[in-house]
Amino acid sequence: KPTFISRKDSVGIANGLAWTSVGGEMLPVEVAVIPGGSGKIEITGSLGDVMKESAKLAISYARVHGEEYGITADRLKNVDIHIHAPEGAVPKDGPSAGVTLTTALISALSGIPVRHDLAMTGEITLHGNVLPIGGLKEKSMAAFREGISTVLIPKENESDLFEVDAEVKQKIHFIPVEHLSQVLKQALLLPGHSSSRGTHTVPQATNLIANDKSTKEPATVM
Amino acid sequence: KPTFISRKDSVGIANGLAWTSVGGEMLPVEVAVIPGGSGKIEITGSLGDVMKESAKLAISYARVHGEEYGITADRLKNVDIHIHAPEGAVPKDGPSAGVTLTTALISALSGIPVRHDLAMTGEITLHGNVLPIGGLKEKSMAAFREGISTVLIPKENESDLFEVDAEVKQKIHFIPVEHLSQVLKQALLLPGHSSSRGTHTVPQATNLIANDKSTKEPATVM
Amino acid sequence: KPTFISRKDSVGIANGLAWTSVGGEMLPVEVAVIPGGSGKIEITGSLGDVMKESAKLAISYARVHGEEYGITADRLKNVDIHIHAPEGAVPKDGPSAGVTLTTALISALSGIPVRHDLAMTGEITLHGNVLPIGGLKEKSMAAFREGISTVLIPKENESDLFEVDAEVKQKIHFIPVEHLSQVLKQALLLPGHSSSRGTHTVPQATNLIANDKSTKEPATVM
Amino acid sequence: KPTFISRKDSVGIANGLAWTSVGGEMLPVEVAVIPGGSGKIEITGSLGDVMKESAKLAISYARVHGEEYGITADRLKNVDIHIHAPEGAVPKDGPSAGVTLTTALISALSGIPVRHDLAMTGEITLHGNVLPIGGLKEKSMAAFREGISTVLIPKENESDLFEVDAEVKQKIHFIPVEHLSQVLKQALLLPGHSSSRGTHTVPQATNLIANDKSTKEPATVM
Amino acid sequence: KPTFISRKDSVGIANGLAWTSVGGEMLPVEVAVIPGGSGKIEITGSLGDVMKESAKLAISYARVHGEEYGITADRLKNVDIHIHAPEGAVPKDGPSAGVTLTTALISALSGIPVRHDLAMTGEITLHGNVLPIGGLKEKSMAAFREGISTVLIPKENESDLFEVDAEVKQKIHFIPVEHLSQVLKQALLLPGHSSSRGTHTVPQATNLIANDKSTKEPATVM
Amino acid sequence: KPTFISRKDSVGIANGLAWTSVGGEMLPVEVAVIPGGSGKIEITGSLGDVMKESAKLAISYARVHGEEYGITADRLKNVDIHIHAPEGAVPKDGPSAGVTLTTALISALSGIPVRHDLAMTGEITLHGNVLPIGGLKEKSMAAFREGISTVLIPKENESDLFEVDAEVKQKIHFIPVEHLSQVLKQALLLPGHSSSRGTHTVPQATNLIANDKSTKEPATVM
Ligand SMILES: [Ca+2]
Ligand SMILES: [Ca+2]
Ligand SMILES: [Ca+2]
Ligand SMILES: [Ca+2]
Ligand SMILES: [Ca+2]
Ligand SMILES: [Ca+2]
Ligand SMILES: [Ca+2]
Ligand SMILES: [Ca+2]
Ligand SMILES: [Ca+2]
Ligand SMILES: [Ca+2]
Ligand SMILES: [Ca+2]
Ligand SMILES: [Ca+2]
């Protein structure tokens, strides 16, 4: 199995999901917090302009909401941050790694580990809303192949779950999310919470499939 | 309904209106004010050069007129500002988001919320004049679909209201504006003003339609 | 009438004249002086490289000659400057806005208003000389349509006045200028001078038409 | 033999392996640490974007893990770093010099020499994982021609060793590695370790060939 | 006559000579020294890369040799410098304005005027050597048309004087120069020297024509 | 003879050799050290990317090895450096000016003159190794035409001397070098050494020709 995918709960790495012309793939994001810095940002991994902008949204979100995760303003001024998406030679673009970039970044800055058996996909806005993505079927299949047990998806993509293979839906717990705060609650192994797989509190969990194809925009549930 | 559109009165988000090849669309603008900054500006959302320049006009307007909304010079020096237009992968350009960019920015810096049931469109100049835009009919239809009750339009576009569907004009209150100060008076929920929908003071409100097609440039009313 | 054109004597705006493939147009230039700055320059309005360089010539002229208009060196260090040419989506280029850029800039920095019933056209050099321009006939017609009463033109374009419509020449007072100091003397409403239209002191004023087509370069008068 | 290849144990140079259209080649990387600097980075050698990003990964790794090799944070702030890949006119790109760049950099900053009879190839991630590369057969042949005795390869490339010539495998000791810490342990002549060729402790050494072509992804051994 | 050409002895302007597809032209260079600066350089006039590099050579020459003309190191640190070549819309390139750029710059920084009845052409090197140029015949004709009495040419172009019209050679005094120090001695109206036209000391003056066409590179005389 | 070639022992200029489509040429490099600077570097002469990178290698070499030539770290911080390759309009590229760039730079910083009757060619690496070049025959002919008596060539090019004309080899002393320290020993007129032509100590001097064409890579002698 690809060694660059997060295989144990770790700090500064989150498993995303990408959709390419040949199917879905795991797309991990790594973040390093470099001591003795001055707030500079380095972004690598052959990222296109849209994905680089997603990284900037993640950084602004972390700067505004960092204190909720124990990240002080001082910390952000005295480090440099490096965001990387392996593999280096593979061009990557699109907005759907927004949740992954933010999760890896908040983890790296706070020291809180990320669940390695969880993957995620979703565009973010500057204020933390999670917007819908494409390729849910293919992305789910990639998560399934890699043994992922939980996948966070945008609330607006709930209606697309009917396309996902039945076998995949049996093994993977899909959690729809509307906001980054929900993503971080699910993905980060916050102290004081049970961290073992399967005992996570998953308040808005649902495996419901929007079978009604005519309903493109399902009513908001959460 | 798209989750990235402002659905309740909030700080740092304003609902704009865009005109694309496939019709009108809501185009919200988000602004985040990042503490512990040094006056740096980040602009994201796949914006073209003209729209980026609109954002710069908005920033200069806020720097010159900020004190009218309680924004001190010190505040501007000690924060960074991030302006974003979701959705990140959709290229956006043109000057007509000028009023929206300025409204979201002044709201974010002052902490004054923006009416969520109001949308707007209009180019701005550096001195705050509001210039006419295209696609009023399509933009109005988008606002109507999203349940918007008030739309701010440039004074010079009053004559284009005759093209707008009768049903739309029945539901939406169109307010022509000539200057950013009027935009901000309508859109910001300033303290000491009634904030409930329908009781806004709308001094220059008008639903008049310029039926006379020969009059391209109607006499200035305000 | 276009609302972005200066319609009353104001600080930081001057009416220029542009020559496009579809005829002449008014081309106003706006300047904002932003307090709490550090000498940074922002230039917007979809300007091409040549027009951006004209703006830089204007800035250097203001820095060297500012004291003649009460602009101290300290003032220039503690502000940022934003120069804008509406309308934002219209590409603009060429050197002939040099006089307009300088006039709007000196006005914004000094607080001295600019005559709104006056338009101007002319390339500038770094030392303030005014060089000839093209499209005088078309530019004059645009000034005429907008009700302008005085137009400043380069001395070397005097010979082109014979091409201007007789009706235009009857209504508009053409003043040939050789140097920016003359431009500013005519355009700025300096304290201690009569500011009402028609009583301006216009020492080098002339409506003479160079009828002799063989004389491309008329003898220097001033 | 090419004089730019490391021919004796030296500080700040490591022998990499490149794969070009005409076969494999040795690709040394040189690093100079310049006293009296301020943390600036210079990268030369006609490197493409992906290889420049590999250099940035190497730098971040050195900044985060430097102390393990006696590199203080102060040292990194008071020097400039220059990374060069001879020959200057040959365009180079790709991610597989990641291990070489990091090794030369850590050596230059720490003063610890690098084994000159050892070559290496492998992409790195920001957290130090070693990812698989292409062209193992050709790269091995180049190392063989240059008299290299040990080659570090990514663990995931073990299965490709079956393609390598028998003669090459007889002379060269292949060591699969999963992480940069293993690379540095093998390549750096750390004080207190035996440094003579042939007596290196090579805990995970293996010459095993993955003969089973159907197994693209061999089970993890280490 | 074009008003942007220097018509009286002035500080910060020197008359160069350009060679275009339609013949020779006067190419003046203006320099402004801006008080209250910090050593920044602005270069305008639609200059190509080669001519911009000539400007940088001029600046380095002035910084190294300024004291010979009374320019202190302190002065250079407390001003900004703007170099401009009118007319702004005309693209200009090539190395032959090197002498003109340096002369205008040294004049602007030292306050010493430049002879307005003198024109010049010549590439410079960093150490002040004057290299040969093309188009001497056409450039001379342009100087003649503008009433120039003295033209400085590179020593290596002496052999090209045979191509210049007899009438031009009768009116214009050609002075071959090998080094910038000679250029500045001729062009600057240094205090203590006679400044009236015709009484300049011209030690290396010559009107000799290299009639021997076979001699491409005449023996060095100076 | 071209005046930009070094014709007497001078500081800050070294004679290189270029190989173009029309044969060999002398390619001098000039360096100016500008007092009152802050470590900034200017590189001019229409250099391509590879040659600019050679200049950066020269600068790093000078910063690391400067003290061997009496160049203090303080000196490097309080000057700016300008590197220029005349003639300004001729595009130049390639790595073989590495030795020339370093020699001119070390001379300019140390004040030690460079022999003007010596020319050189060779790529450098960051650690000072001299790599082979192309066009030795053509470059030698250019040196011969200009009256050069000594040419430094890369050790690896010794085998190419058999191609050089017998007449050239009779007049020119070829010295193979492996490292920049050897280049500088030969080219700089260090105090305490005899500086007259012909009495230089040339320890590794050789005119031997590698007649054996089959030996592409001759055994290392030094
Ligand atoms: Ca694997
Ligand atoms: Ca892959
Ligand atoms: Ca929705
Ligand atoms: Ca959409
Ligand atoms: Ca109007
Ligand atoms: Ca228009
Ligand atoms: Ca060799
Ligand atoms: Ca090679
Ligand atoms: Ca004239
Ligand atoms: Ca002209
Ligand atoms: Ca010559
Ligand atoms: Ca030549």
Short mmCIF file of C-alpha atoms in Angstrom, two decimals, chain D residues 31-221:
data_model
loop_
_atom_site.label_atom_id
_atom_site.label_comp_id
_atom_site.label_asym_id
_atom_site.label_seq_id
_atom_site.Cartn_x
_atom_site.Cartn_y
_atom_site.Cartn_z
CA VAL D 31 25.55 22.37 -0.96
CA ALA D 32 27.48 25.37 0.34
CA VAL D 33 26.78 26.99 3.68
CA ILE D 34 27.71 30.65 3.45
CA PRO D 35 28.70 32.39 6.68
CA GLY D 36 27.46 35.89 7.41
CA GLY D 37 24.07 35.24 5.82
CA SER D 38 20.46 35.65 6.87
CA GLY D 39 18.69 32.42 5.94
CA LYS D 40 18.46 33.05 2.20
CA ILE D 41 18.34 30.07 -0.19
CA GLU D 42 19.90 29.91 -3.66
CA ILE D 43 19.13 26.96 -5.94
CA THR D 44 21.03 26.50 -9.22
CA GLY D 45 21.72 23.83 -11.84
CA SER D 46 18.89 24.34 -14.37
CA LEU D 47 16.41 22.63 -12.07
CA GLY D 48 12.76 22.26 -13.06
CA ASP D 49 9.86 23.15 -10.77
CA VAL D 50 9.41 19.68 -9.28
CA MET D 51 13.09 19.38 -8.36
CA LYS D 52 13.09 22.90 -6.90
CA GLU D 53 10.17 21.82 -4.72
CA SER D 54 12.19 18.77 -3.65
CA ALA D 55 14.91 21.19 -2.53
CA LYS D 56 12.34 23.09 -0.48
CA LEU D 57 11.21 19.84 1.16
CA ALA D 58 14.86 19.11 2.00
CA ILE D 59 15.26 22.55 3.56
CA SER D 60 12.13 22.22 5.69
CA TYR D 61 13.26 18.75 6.80
CA ALA D 62 16.64 20.16 7.82
CA ARG D 63 15.01 23.00 9.71
CA VAL D 64 12.68 20.66 11.62
CA HIS D 65 15.11 17.76 12.21
CA GLY D 66 18.45 19.59 12.24
CA GLU D 67 19.03 19.26 15.95
CA GLU D 68 19.26 15.47 15.60
CA TYR D 69 22.45 16.13 13.61
CA GLY D 70 23.80 18.90 15.81
CA ILE D 71 22.46 21.77 13.69
CA THR D 72 21.22 24.55 15.95
CA ALA D 73 18.41 26.94 15.05
CA ASP D 74 20.89 29.79 15.42
CA ARG D 75 23.17 28.30 12.79
CA LEU D 76 20.34 28.25 10.25
CA LYS D 77 19.58 31.93 10.82
CA ASN D 78 23.12 33.16 10.40
CA VAL D 79 24.01 31.48 7.14
CA ASP D 80 22.77 31.51 3.56
CA ILE D 81 22.45 28.18 1.75
CA HIS D 82 23.31 27.45 -1.88
CA ILE D 83 22.20 24.16 -3.46
CA HIS D 84 23.66 23.24 -6.86
CA ALA D 85 23.38 20.28 -9.20
CA PRO D 86 26.14 20.11 -11.81
CA GLU D 87 26.40 20.22 -14.78
CA GLY D 88 24.90 23.69 -15.08
CA ALA D 89 23.67 23.49 -18.66
CA VAL D 90 21.83 20.17 -18.30
CA PRO D 91 18.13 20.66 -17.47
CA LYS D 92 17.10 18.45 -14.54
CA ASP D 93 13.72 17.71 -13.06
CA GLY D 94 11.70 15.15 -11.17
CA PRO D 95 11.22 14.26 -7.50
CA SER D 96 13.71 11.40 -7.11
CA ALA D 97 16.64 13.55 -5.94
CA GLY D 98 14.83 14.26 -2.68
CA VAL D 99 17.04 11.95 -0.60
CA THR D 100 20.22 13.28 -2.24
CA LEU D 101 19.29 16.91 -1.70
CA THR D 102 18.53 16.30 1.97
CA THR D 103 21.70 14.30 2.57
CA ALA D 104 23.98 16.92 1.00
CA LEU D 105 22.19 19.67 2.93
CA ILE D 106 22.34 17.97 6.34
CA SER D 107 26.01 17.18 5.70
CA ALA D 108 26.84 20.78 4.78
CA LEU D 109 25.04 22.19 7.81
CA SER D 110 26.36 19.64 10.30
CA GLY D 111 29.88 19.22 8.96
CA ILE D 112 29.42 15.42 8.85
CA PRO D 113 30.94 13.89 5.67
CA VAL D 114 28.97 11.78 3.21
CA ARG D 115 30.19 8.35 1.99
CA HIS D 116 31.50 8.84 -1.55
CA ASP D 117 31.11 5.14 -2.47
CA LEU D 118 27.38 5.32 -1.87
CA ALA D 119 24.67 6.58 -4.22
CA MET D 120 20.97 7.05 -3.61
CA THR D 121 17.60 7.72 -5.22
CA GLY D 122 14.17 8.43 -3.76
CA GLU D 123 11.41 11.00 -3.57
CA ILE D 124 10.76 12.40 -0.12
CA THR D 125 7.67 13.73 1.57
CA LEU D 126 7.62 16.65 3.96
CA HIS D 127 7.58 14.27 6.93
CA GLY D 128 10.56 12.31 5.63
CA ASN D 129 8.94 9.29 4.04
CA VAL D 130 10.78 7.87 1.02
CA LEU D 131 8.57 7.28 -2.03
CA PRO D 132 9.30 5.00 -5.01
CA ILE D 133 11.12 6.11 -8.14
CA GLY D 134 11.48 5.00 -11.77
CA GLY D 135 14.45 3.73 -13.77
CA LEU D 136 16.03 1.57 -11.10
CA LYS D 137 17.72 -0.67 -13.70
CA GLU D 138 19.32 2.26 -15.55
CA LYS D 139 20.28 4.10 -12.38
CA SER D 140 21.92 0.96 -10.97
CA MET D 141 23.97 0.55 -14.13
CA ALA D 142 25.27 4.13 -13.78
CA ALA D 143 26.27 3.52 -10.16
CA PHE D 144 28.02 0.32 -11.25
CA ARG D 145 29.98 2.13 -13.99
CA GLU D 146 31.17 4.73 -11.47
CA GLY D 147 32.37 2.12 -8.98
CA ILE D 148 29.70 2.76 -6.35
CA SER D 149 29.47 -0.02 -3.76
CA THR D 150 26.19 0.82 -1.99
CA VAL D 151 22.92 2.17 -3.37
CA LEU D 152 20.00 3.32 -1.24
CA ILE D 153 16.63 2.66 -2.85
CA PRO D 154 13.05 3.24 -1.71
CA LYS D 155 11.53 0.27 0.08
CA GLU D 156 8.69 0.25 -2.42
CA ASN D 157 11.19 -0.31 -5.26
CA GLU D 158 12.51 -3.59 -3.81
CA SER D 159 10.28 -5.49 -6.18
CA ASP D 160 12.00 -3.81 -9.14
CA LEU D 161 15.42 -5.26 -8.24
CA PHE D 162 14.65 -8.36 -10.29
CA GLU D 163 15.20 -6.20 -13.40
CA VAL D 164 18.71 -5.17 -12.37
CA ASP D 165 21.63 -6.97 -14.12
CA ALA D 166 23.10 -9.90 -12.20
CA GLU D 167 26.62 -8.46 -12.51
CA VAL D 168 25.46 -5.19 -10.97
CA LYS D 169 23.72 -6.93 -8.11
CA GLN D 170 26.91 -8.89 -7.40
CA LYS D 171 28.97 -5.72 -6.94
CA ILE D 172 26.46 -3.33 -5.44
CA HIS D 173 24.81 -3.64 -2.08
CA PHE D 174 21.20 -2.37 -2.34
CA ILE D 175 19.66 -1.02 0.86
CA PRO D 176 15.91 -0.36 0.86
CA VAL D 177 14.85 2.62 2.98
CA GLU D 178 11.49 3.94 4.12
CA HIS D 179 12.44 7.16 5.84
CA LEU D 180 15.04 9.92 5.62
CA SER D 181 16.39 8.97 9.04
CA GLN D 182 17.49 5.64 7.53
CA VAL D 183 19.04 7.40 4.54
CA LEU D 184 21.05 9.70 6.76
CA LYS D 185 22.13 6.83 9.02
CA GLN D 186 23.59 5.01 5.99
CA ALA D 187 25.05 7.94 4.09
CA LEU D 188 26.51 10.17 6.78
CA LEU D 189 29.83 9.20 8.40
CA LEU D 190 28.59 9.95 11.89
CA PRO D 191 31.28 10.18 14.56
CA GLY D 192 31.52 7.00 16.64
CA HIS D 193 30.61 4.79 13.71
CA SER D 194 33.02 2.77 11.67
CA SER D 195 33.49 4.68 8.43
CA SER D 196 35.48 2.28 6.31
CA ARG D 197 33.71 0.85 3.31
CA GLY D 198 32.29 -2.60 3.90
CA THR D 199 31.99 -2.41 7.63
CA HIS D 200 28.96 -0.16 7.73
CA THR D 201 26.17 -1.50 9.84
CA VAL D 202 23.40 -2.10 7.39
CA PRO D 203 20.50 -3.37 9.44
CA GLN D 204 17.85 -3.52 6.73
CA ALA D 205 20.20 -4.53 3.94
CA THR D 206 18.83 -6.89 1.35
CA ASN D 207 19.63 -8.08 -2.13
CA LEU D 208 16.41 -9.94 -2.47
CA ILE D 209 14.72 -9.66 -5.77
CA ALA D 210 10.99 -9.57 -6.11
CA ASN D 211 10.69 -12.18 -8.82
CA ASP D 212 6.97 -12.25 -8.79
CA LYS D 213 6.03 -9.81 -11.47
CA SER D 214 2.34 -10.01 -10.63
CA THR D 215 3.08 -8.40 -7.26
CA LYS D 216 3.24 -4.72 -8.07
CA GLU D 217 3.06 -3.71 -4.46
CA PRO D 218 5.08 -6.16 -2.31
CA ALA D 219 4.11 -6.50 1.33
CA THR D 220 5.92 -4.19 3.64
CA VAL D 221 8.97 -5.97 5.09
#
